[in-house]
Coordinates of C-alpha atoms and ligand atoms in Angstrom, one line a residue:
X1 CA 151.4 120.0 82.9
X2 CA 148.3 120.1 80.8
X3 CA 148.9 121.4 77.3
X4 CA 146.4 124.3 77.4
X5 CA 148.2 125.6 80.6
X6 CA 151.4 125.4 78.7
X7 CA 150.1 127.6 75.9
X8 CA 148.7 130.1 78.4
X9 CA 152.2 130.4 80.1
X10 CA 153.6 132.1 77.0
X11 CA 151.2 135.0 77.4
X12 CA 153.2 136.3 80.3
X13 CA 154.8 139.7 80.2
X14 CA 157.9 138.2 81.9
X15 CA 158.8 135.9 79.0
X16 CA 162.5 135.9 79.8
X17 CA 161.8 135.1 83.5
X18 CA 159.7 132.2 82.2
X19 CA 162.6 130.9 80.0
X20 CA 165.0 131.1 83.0
X21 CA 162.5 129.0 85.0
X22 CA 162.0 126.5 82.3
X23 CA 165.8 126.2 81.6
X24 CA 166.6 125.7 85.3
X25 CA 167.4 122.0 84.8
X26 CA 169.0 122.3 81.4
X27 CA 168.5 123.5 77.8
X28 CA 165.7 121.0 77.0
X29 CA 162.2 121.3 78.7
X30 CA 159.7 118.5 77.9
X31 CA 156.2 119.7 77.9
X32 CA 155.0 116.1 77.5
X33 CA 156.4 112.9 76.0
X34 CA 156.2 114.3 72.4
X35 CA 156.8 118.0 72.7
X36 CA 160.1 119.5 73.9
X37 CA 161.2 123.2 74.1
X38 CA 164.8 123.8 73.2
X39 CA 166.1 126.8 75.3
X40 CA 169.9 126.7 75.0
X41 CA 172.0 128.3 72.3
X42 CA 174.3 125.4 71.5
X43 CA 171.5 122.9 71.3
X44 CA 169.3 125.2 69.1
X45 CA 172.3 125.8 66.8
X46 CA 173.2 122.0 66.6
X47 CA 169.6 121.2 65.7
X48 CA 169.2 123.8 63.0
X49 CA 172.4 122.6 61.5
X50 CA 170.9 119.1 61.0
X51 CA 167.9 120.0 58.8
X52 CA 167.5 116.4 57.4
X53 CA 167.1 115.0 60.9
X54 CA 165.1 117.9 62.3
X55 CA 162.5 118.6 59.7
X56 CA 160.8 121.9 59.2
X57 CA 157.6 120.8 57.4
X58 CA 155.6 120.8 60.6
X59 CA 152.4 122.7 59.9
X60 CA 150.9 124.2 63.0
X61 CA 147.9 122.0 62.2
X62 CA 149.9 118.9 62.7
X63 CA 151.3 120.2 65.9
X64 CA 148.0 121.5 67.1
X65 CA 146.5 118.0 67.1
X66 CA 148.6 117.3 70.2
X67 CA 147.9 120.6 72.0
X68 CA 144.9 122.5 70.9
X69 CA 141.2 122.3 70.2
X70 CA 141.5 120.8 66.7
X71 CA 137.9 121.7 65.8
X72 CA 139.0 125.4 65.6
X73 CA 141.6 124.5 63.0
X74 CA 139.2 122.1 61.2
X75 CA 136.7 125.0 60.8
X76 CA 139.6 127.3 59.5
X77 CA 140.7 124.7 56.9
X78 CA 137.1 123.9 55.9
X79 CA 136.4 127.5 55.3
X80 CA 139.5 127.8 53.1
X81 CA 138.6 124.6 51.2
X82 CA 135.1 125.8 50.4
X83 CA 135.8 129.4 49.6
X84 CA 139.4 129.7 48.3
X85 CA 142.5 127.5 48.8
X86 CA 144.4 125.9 51.6
X87 CA 147.8 127.3 50.9
X88 CA 151.0 125.2 50.8
X89 CA 153.6 125.4 53.6
X90 CA 155.7 128.5 53.8
X91 CA 159.3 128.3 52.7
X92 CA 160.3 128.2 56.3
X93 CA 158.0 125.2 57.0
X94 CA 159.0 123.2 53.9
X95 CA 161.7 120.6 53.4
X96 CA 163.5 119.6 50.2
X97 CA 162.7 119.2 47.4
X98 CA 160.1 121.9 47.7
X99 CA 162.2 124.0 50.0
X100 CA 165.2 124.0 47.6
X101 CA 163.1 125.2 44.7
X102 CA 161.2 127.9 46.7
X103 CA 164.4 129.2 48.3
X104 CA 166.1 129.5 44.9
X105 CA 163.2 131.5 43.7
X106 CA 163.3 133.9 46.7
X107 CA 167.1 134.4 46.9
X108 CA 167.5 136.8 43.9
X109 CA 164.9 139.2 45.3
X110 CA 167.0 139.7 48.4
X111 CA 170.4 139.9 46.7
X112 CA 172.8 142.7 47.5
X113 CA 172.3 144.6 44.3
X114 CA 168.6 144.3 44.6
X115 CA 168.6 145.8 48.1
X116 CA 171.0 148.5 47.0
X117 CA 168.3 149.6 44.6
X118 CA 165.7 149.6 47.4
X119 CA 167.9 151.4 49.9
X120 CA 167.0 155.0 48.8
X121 CA 163.3 154.1 49.1
X122 CA 163.8 152.8 52.6
X123 CA 165.7 155.9 53.7
X124 CA 163.1 158.2 52.2
X125 CA 160.3 156.3 53.8
X126 CA 162.0 156.4 57.2
X127 CA 162.5 160.2 56.8
X128 CA 158.9 160.7 55.7
X129 CA 157.4 158.7 58.6
X130 CA 159.6 160.4 61.2
X131 CA 158.8 163.8 59.7
X132 CA 155.1 163.1 60.0
X133 CA 155.6 162.0 63.6
X134 CA 157.5 165.2 64.3
X135 CA 154.8 167.4 62.8
X136 CA 152.2 165.6 64.9
X137 CA 154.2 166.2 68.0
X138 CA 154.7 169.9 67.2
X139 CA 151.0 170.4 66.6
X140 CA 150.2 169.2 70.1
X141 CA 153.2 168.9 72.5
X142 CA 151.1 167.3 75.2
X143 CA 149.9 164.4 73.1
X144 CA 152.2 161.5 72.7
X145 CA 152.7 159.7 69.4
X146 CA 152.1 156.0 69.1
X147 CA 155.3 154.7 67.5
X148 CA 153.7 151.4 66.4
X149 CA 150.9 152.8 64.3
X150 CA 153.0 155.7 62.9
X151 CA 156.3 154.1 62.3
X152 CA 157.1 150.4 63.1
X153 CA 153.9 149.1 61.4
X154 CA 153.9 151.2 58.2
X155 CA 157.7 151.0 57.4
X156 CA 158.0 147.3 56.7
X157 CA 154.7 147.3 54.8
X158 CA 155.6 150.2 52.6
X159 CA 159.0 148.6 51.9
X160 CA 157.7 145.1 51.0
X161 CA 154.9 146.7 48.9
X162 CA 157.6 148.7 47.0
X163 CA 159.5 145.5 46.4
X164 CA 156.4 143.8 45.2
X165 CA 155.3 146.7 42.9
X166 CA 152.2 147.3 45.0
X167 CA 152.8 150.9 46.1
X168 CA 149.1 151.7 46.5
X169 CA 148.1 148.8 48.8
X170 CA 146.9 150.4 52.1
X171 CA 149.0 149.6 55.1
X172 CA 145.9 148.5 57.1
X173 CA 145.0 146.0 54.4
X174 CA 148.4 144.5 54.3
X175 CA 148.5 144.2 58.1
X176 CA 145.1 142.5 58.1
X177 CA 146.2 140.0 55.5
X178 CA 149.4 139.4 57.4
X179 CA 147.5 138.8 60.6
X180 CA 145.2 136.3 58.9
X181 CA 148.2 134.1 58.4
X182 CA 150.3 134.9 61.5
X183 CA 147.5 134.7 64.1
X184 CA 146.4 131.0 63.6
X185 CA 150.1 130.2 63.6
X186 CA 150.5 131.8 67.0
X187 CA 148.1 129.2 68.5
X188 CA 146.1 131.9 70.2
X189 CA 142.9 132.1 68.2
X190 CA 139.4 130.9 69.1
X191 CA 136.9 129.6 66.5
X192 CA 135.5 133.0 65.7
X193 CA 138.9 134.6 65.2
X194 CA 140.0 131.6 63.1
X195 CA 137.0 132.0 60.8
X196 CA 137.7 135.8 60.5
X197 CA 141.3 135.0 59.5
X198 CA 140.1 132.4 56.9
X199 CA 137.7 135.0 55.4
X200 CA 140.5 137.6 55.2
X201 CA 142.9 135.1 53.7
X202 CA 140.4 134.3 51.0
X203 CA 140.3 138.1 50.2
X204 CA 144.1 138.2 49.9
X205 CA 144.1 135.2 47.7
X206 CA 141.5 136.7 45.4
X207 CA 143.7 139.8 45.1
X208 CA 146.9 137.9 44.3
X209 CA 145.2 135.4 42.0
X210 CA 144.1 138.3 39.8
X211 CA 147.7 139.5 39.6
X212 CA 148.9 136.0 38.7
X213 CA 146.3 135.6 36.1
X214 CA 147.5 138.8 34.5
X215 CA 144.4 140.9 35.1
X216 CA 146.6 143.8 36.2
X217 CA 150.2 144.5 35.1
X218 CA 152.6 143.9 37.9
X219 CA 156.4 144.0 37.3
X220 CA 157.2 141.9 40.3
X221 CA 154.7 139.1 39.6
X222 CA 156.0 138.9 36.0
X223 CA 159.6 138.7 37.2
X224 CA 158.6 136.1 39.9
X225 CA 156.9 133.9 37.3
X226 CA 160.0 134.1 35.0
X227 CA 162.4 133.3 37.9
X228 CA 160.1 130.4 38.9
X229 CA 160.2 129.0 35.4
X230 CA 164.0 129.2 35.2
X231 CA 164.5 127.6 38.6
X232 CA 162.2 124.7 37.6
X233 CA 164.1 124.2 34.3
X234 CA 167.3 123.8 36.3
X235 CA 165.8 121.9 39.2
X236 CA 163.1 119.5 38.2
X237 CA 162.7 117.8 41.6
X238 CA 159.5 119.7 42.5
X239 CA 156.9 121.2 40.1
X240 CA 155.2 124.3 41.3
X241 CA 151.6 125.0 40.6
X242 CA 149.4 128.0 40.9
X243 CA 148.8 127.4 44.6
X244 CA 152.6 127.3 45.2
X245 CA 152.9 130.7 43.5
X246 CA 150.0 132.1 45.5
X247 CA 151.7 130.8 48.7
X248 CA 155.1 132.4 47.8
X249 CA 153.4 135.7 47.1
X250 CA 151.2 135.8 50.2
X251 CA 153.2 134.1 52.8
X252 CA 156.9 134.2 51.9
X253 CA 156.9 137.8 50.5
X254 CA 154.0 139.7 51.9
X255 CA 153.6 138.3 55.4
X256 CA 156.9 136.8 56.5
X257 CA 158.7 140.0 57.2
X258 CA 156.1 142.5 58.3
X259 CA 155.2 141.4 61.8
X260 CA 158.8 140.4 62.7
X261 CA 160.3 143.7 61.4
X262 CA 157.6 145.7 63.2
X263 CA 158.4 143.8 66.4
X264 CA 162.1 144.6 66.2
X265 CA 161.5 148.3 65.4
X266 CA 159.2 148.7 68.4
X267 CA 161.4 146.7 70.7
X268 CA 164.5 148.8 69.7
X269 CA 162.6 152.1 70.1
X270 CA 161.5 151.1 73.6
X271 CA 165.1 150.4 74.6
X272 CA 166.1 153.8 73.3
X273 CA 163.2 155.5 75.1
X274 CA 164.1 153.8 78.4
X275 CA 167.8 154.5 78.3
X276 CA 168.9 158.2 77.7
X277 CA 172.6 157.3 77.9
X278 CA 172.2 154.7 75.1
X279 CA 170.3 157.3 73.0
X280 CA 173.1 159.8 73.5
X281 CA 175.9 157.3 72.7
X282 CA 174.2 156.3 69.4
X283 CA 173.7 160.0 68.5
X284 CA 177.4 160.7 69.2
X285 CA 178.6 157.5 67.6
X286 CA 176.3 156.5 64.8
X287 CA 178.7 153.9 63.6
X288 CA 177.4 151.8 66.5
X289 CA 173.9 151.7 65.1
X290 CA 174.4 148.4 63.3
X291 CA 175.6 146.8 66.6
X292 CA 172.5 148.2 68.3
X293 CA 170.3 146.6 65.7
X294 CA 172.0 143.3 66.4
X295 CA 171.5 143.7 70.1
X296 CA 167.8 144.5 69.6
X297 CA 167.4 141.3 67.5
X298 CA 169.2 139.2 70.0
X299 CA 167.4 140.6 73.1
X300 CA 163.9 140.7 71.6
X301 CA 164.0 138.0 68.9
X302 CA 160.8 138.6 67.0
X303 CA 160.5 134.9 66.0
X304 CA 160.7 133.5 69.5
X305 CA 159.8 129.9 68.6
X306 CA 160.0 127.7 65.5
X307 CA 159.0 124.1 65.2
X308 CA 160.9 121.0 64.1
X309 CA 159.9 117.4 63.8
X310 CA 162.4 114.6 64.5
X311 CA 162.8 112.4 61.4
X312 CA 164.8 109.6 63.1
X313 CA 165.9 108.5 66.6
X314 CA 169.1 110.4 67.3
X315 CA 171.3 112.0 69.9
X316 CA 172.6 115.6 69.8
X317 CA 175.0 117.0 72.4
X318 CA 174.0 114.2 74.7
X319 CA 170.3 114.7 74.4
X320 CA 168.2 111.9 72.9
X321 CA 165.3 112.5 70.5
X322 CA 162.8 110.0 69.2
X323 CA 161.4 109.9 65.7
X324 CA 158.1 111.8 65.6
X325 CA 158.9 114.1 68.5
X326 CA 158.1 117.8 68.1
X327 CA 160.6 120.4 69.0
X328 CA 160.0 124.1 69.5
X329 CA 163.3 126.0 69.1
X330 CA 163.0 129.0 71.4
X331 CA 165.4 131.4 69.6
X332 CA 164.4 134.1 72.1
X333 CA 165.7 132.0 75.0
X334 CA 168.9 130.8 73.2
X335 CA 169.8 134.4 72.4
X336 CA 169.9 135.2 76.1
X337 CA 171.8 132.1 77.1
X338 CA 174.4 133.1 79.6
X339 CA 176.8 130.3 78.6
X340 CA 177.0 132.0 75.2
X341 CA 176.6 135.8 75.9
X342 CA 178.2 137.9 78.6
X343 CA 175.6 140.1 80.3
X344 CA 172.9 138.4 78.2
X345 CA 170.1 140.7 79.3
X346 CA 171.8 143.9 78.5
X347 CA 172.5 145.9 75.4
X348 CA 176.3 145.7 74.9
X349 CA 177.1 147.9 71.9
X350 CA 180.7 146.7 71.6
X351 CA 180.2 142.9 71.6
X352 CA 182.9 141.0 69.8
X353 CA 180.6 139.3 67.4
X354 CA 177.4 141.3 67.4
X355 CA 175.6 139.4 64.6
X356 CA 176.1 135.9 66.1
X357 CA 172.6 135.4 67.5
X358 CA 169.8 133.2 66.3
X359 CA 167.2 135.8 65.7
X360 CA 167.3 134.9 61.9
X361 CA 167.9 131.2 62.6
X362 CA 170.9 129.5 61.0
X363 CA 171.7 126.8 58.4
X364 CA 169.4 125.8 55.6
X365 CA 166.4 128.0 56.8
X366 CA 168.4 131.1 57.7
X367 CA 166.0 134.0 57.1
X368 CA 166.1 135.0 53.4
X369 CA 164.8 138.5 54.3
X370 CA 167.5 139.2 57.0
X371 CA 169.5 141.7 54.8
X372 CA 166.3 143.6 54.1
X373 CA 165.3 143.6 57.8
X374 CA 168.7 144.8 58.7
X375 CA 168.6 147.6 56.1
X376 CA 165.3 148.8 57.5
X377 CA 166.4 148.6 61.1
X378 CA 169.7 150.4 60.6
X379 CA 168.1 153.1 58.5
X380 CA 165.4 153.6 61.1
X381 CA 167.5 153.6 64.3
X382 CA 170.2 155.7 62.5
X383 CA 167.7 158.4 61.4
X384 CA 165.9 158.4 64.8
X385 CA 169.1 159.3 66.7
X386 CA 170.1 161.8 64.1
X387 CA 166.7 163.5 64.0
X388 CA 165.7 163.7 67.6
X389 CA 167.6 164.9 70.7
X390 CA 165.9 162.6 73.0
X391 CA 162.8 160.5 73.4
X392 CA 160.7 159.6 76.4
X393 CA 158.1 157.0 77.1
X394 CA 154.7 158.6 77.8
X395 CA 153.5 155.9 80.2
X396 CA 155.0 153.6 82.8
X397 CA 157.1 150.8 81.4
X398 CA 154.7 148.3 82.9
X399 CA 151.9 149.9 80.8
X400 CA 153.5 149.2 77.5
X401 CA 151.0 146.8 75.8
X402 CA 152.3 143.6 74.4
X403 CA 150.5 141.1 72.1
X404 CA 152.0 137.7 72.9
X405 CA 151.4 134.2 71.5
X406 CA 153.4 131.1 71.1
X407 CA 155.3 132.2 68.0
X408 CA 156.4 135.6 69.3
X409 CA 155.4 138.8 70.9
X410 CA 155.2 142.4 69.8
X411 CA 154.5 145.7 71.3
X412 CA 151.0 146.8 70.3
X413 CA 151.1 150.4 71.5
X414 CA 154.1 152.5 72.3
X415 CA 153.3 156.2 73.3
X416 CA 156.3 158.4 73.1
X417 CA 157.4 162.1 73.4
X418 CA 160.2 163.1 71.0
X419 CA 162.2 166.2 71.3
Ligands
HEM1 C1 163.5 141.3 62.0 C2 162.9 140.7 61.0 C3 162.9 139.2 60.8 C4 163.1 138.2 61.7 C5 163.5 138.3 63.2 C6 163.0 137.0 61.0 C7 163.2 135.7 61.5 C8 163.3 134.5 60.8 C9 163.7 133.3 61.3 C10 164.1 133.0 62.7 C11 163.6 132.4 60.2 C12 164.1 130.9 60.3 C13 163.0 130.0 60.7 C14 163.5 128.6 61.0 O1 164.7 128.3 61.1 O2 162.6 127.8 61.2 C15 163.2 133.1 59.1 C16 163.0 132.5 57.9 C17 162.4 133.2 56.8 N1 162.1 134.6 56.7 FE1 162.5 135.9 58.2 N2 162.7 137.3 59.7 C18 162.6 138.6 59.5 C19 162.4 139.3 58.4 C20 162.0 138.8 57.2 C21 161.7 139.5 56.0 C22 161.8 141.0 55.8 C23 161.3 138.6 55.1 C24 160.9 138.8 53.6 C25 160.3 139.8 53.2 C26 161.4 137.3 55.7 C27 161.2 136.1 55.0 C28 161.6 134.9 55.5 C29 161.4 133.6 54.8 C30 160.9 133.5 53.4 C31 162.0 132.6 55.6 C32 162.1 131.1 55.2 C33 163.6 130.8 54.8 C34 163.9 129.4 54.6 O3 163.2 128.5 55.1 O4 164.8 129.1 53.7 N3 161.9 137.4 56.9 N4 163.0 134.4 59.4

């Protein structure tokens, strides 16, 4: 198979059918000699648990050299070099010693007590957005409401902006800044789109650089700088500079959680709209909402595929890997592995271990924002089944629009009638 065909394949609507096809002969599918897709739960899990052998610092740029028109990326990087900064790797795509330092800086911002402080804001925002949707629906009963633009996009943006002490940043601006990072990573941009992303990223950098330089008071940035100083005093293995801090702000805080949480909210809402009995069960038994959240994450893993690079020749669960090989861990496929999950394609509210999926990864790189994402998802689904009696899709299921790329997929438009 030629590589461009391989990237095209992931634009299919029937992603899970594609995974079944690719995994026909086993949990490892080789696209070519150097690039392998890991589709089974056990193999994905074993690999993430060996982070020194399977490294994360694989920038898409490095991977793209094998599979993509590298001139597009050259143009993107050139633009950044000349107009702002080429950012460092995200926390997720770093290895020690940088990863250790960055992760220690991020951890306290997602600690239990911190999230308990944020919880009332999350609930209030959920209620406010649902109330606005309800009023919209009441004004014109024949017009459906788009759940993506009115709920699943603004909620994570408002929440992360609250955490970052940026309550006035417009949702659209944050989404645009997030897209400028996520889109090139999804391997689906042409040259023009890549340059647009680079221009937008420079704008985001200018905004955060001003905050870092103290031009405007920001509680969060002051705290981040203090935490970063303390972590570096305790762990001198990696010295952070201004570009590292810019990267942490823009990628690890602002962008990492938006797109993924939006995807999960929309995917869960679609499941509720398609299954009246499920909606009724959750209304009657709201204690099952957290299990529903886990099933949404398992079934529609917003981070479908993450890269690794093999550091040394090795064998895992009988599969041999060679130094320098690239792996793409398809968490979305692993989470529907029938050897691991009974009825893998169905919502099962009373699974024995509802949270044991790979939607947030596992091991060293387990999602630092997972508790925040769970807080938002539980608050949202809980309030939806409490507020509304039912909900119905305003188009055929086949007409629900998806935006797909190699990293993941998200619903881009979800018209609904609530009652
Ligand atoms: C439903 C929502 C989310 C999903 C499905 C998700 C998924 C993931 C996954 C799969 C990883 C591990 C990547 C790997 O092993 O290569 C990860 C890491 C990460 N996520 Fe999330 N994430 C979500 C929400 C968030 C939020 C809300 C934030 C922060 C605001 C966030 C920030 C991060 C960061 C910084 C990492 C890197 C952790 C590390 O490498 O140590 N994520 N996420």
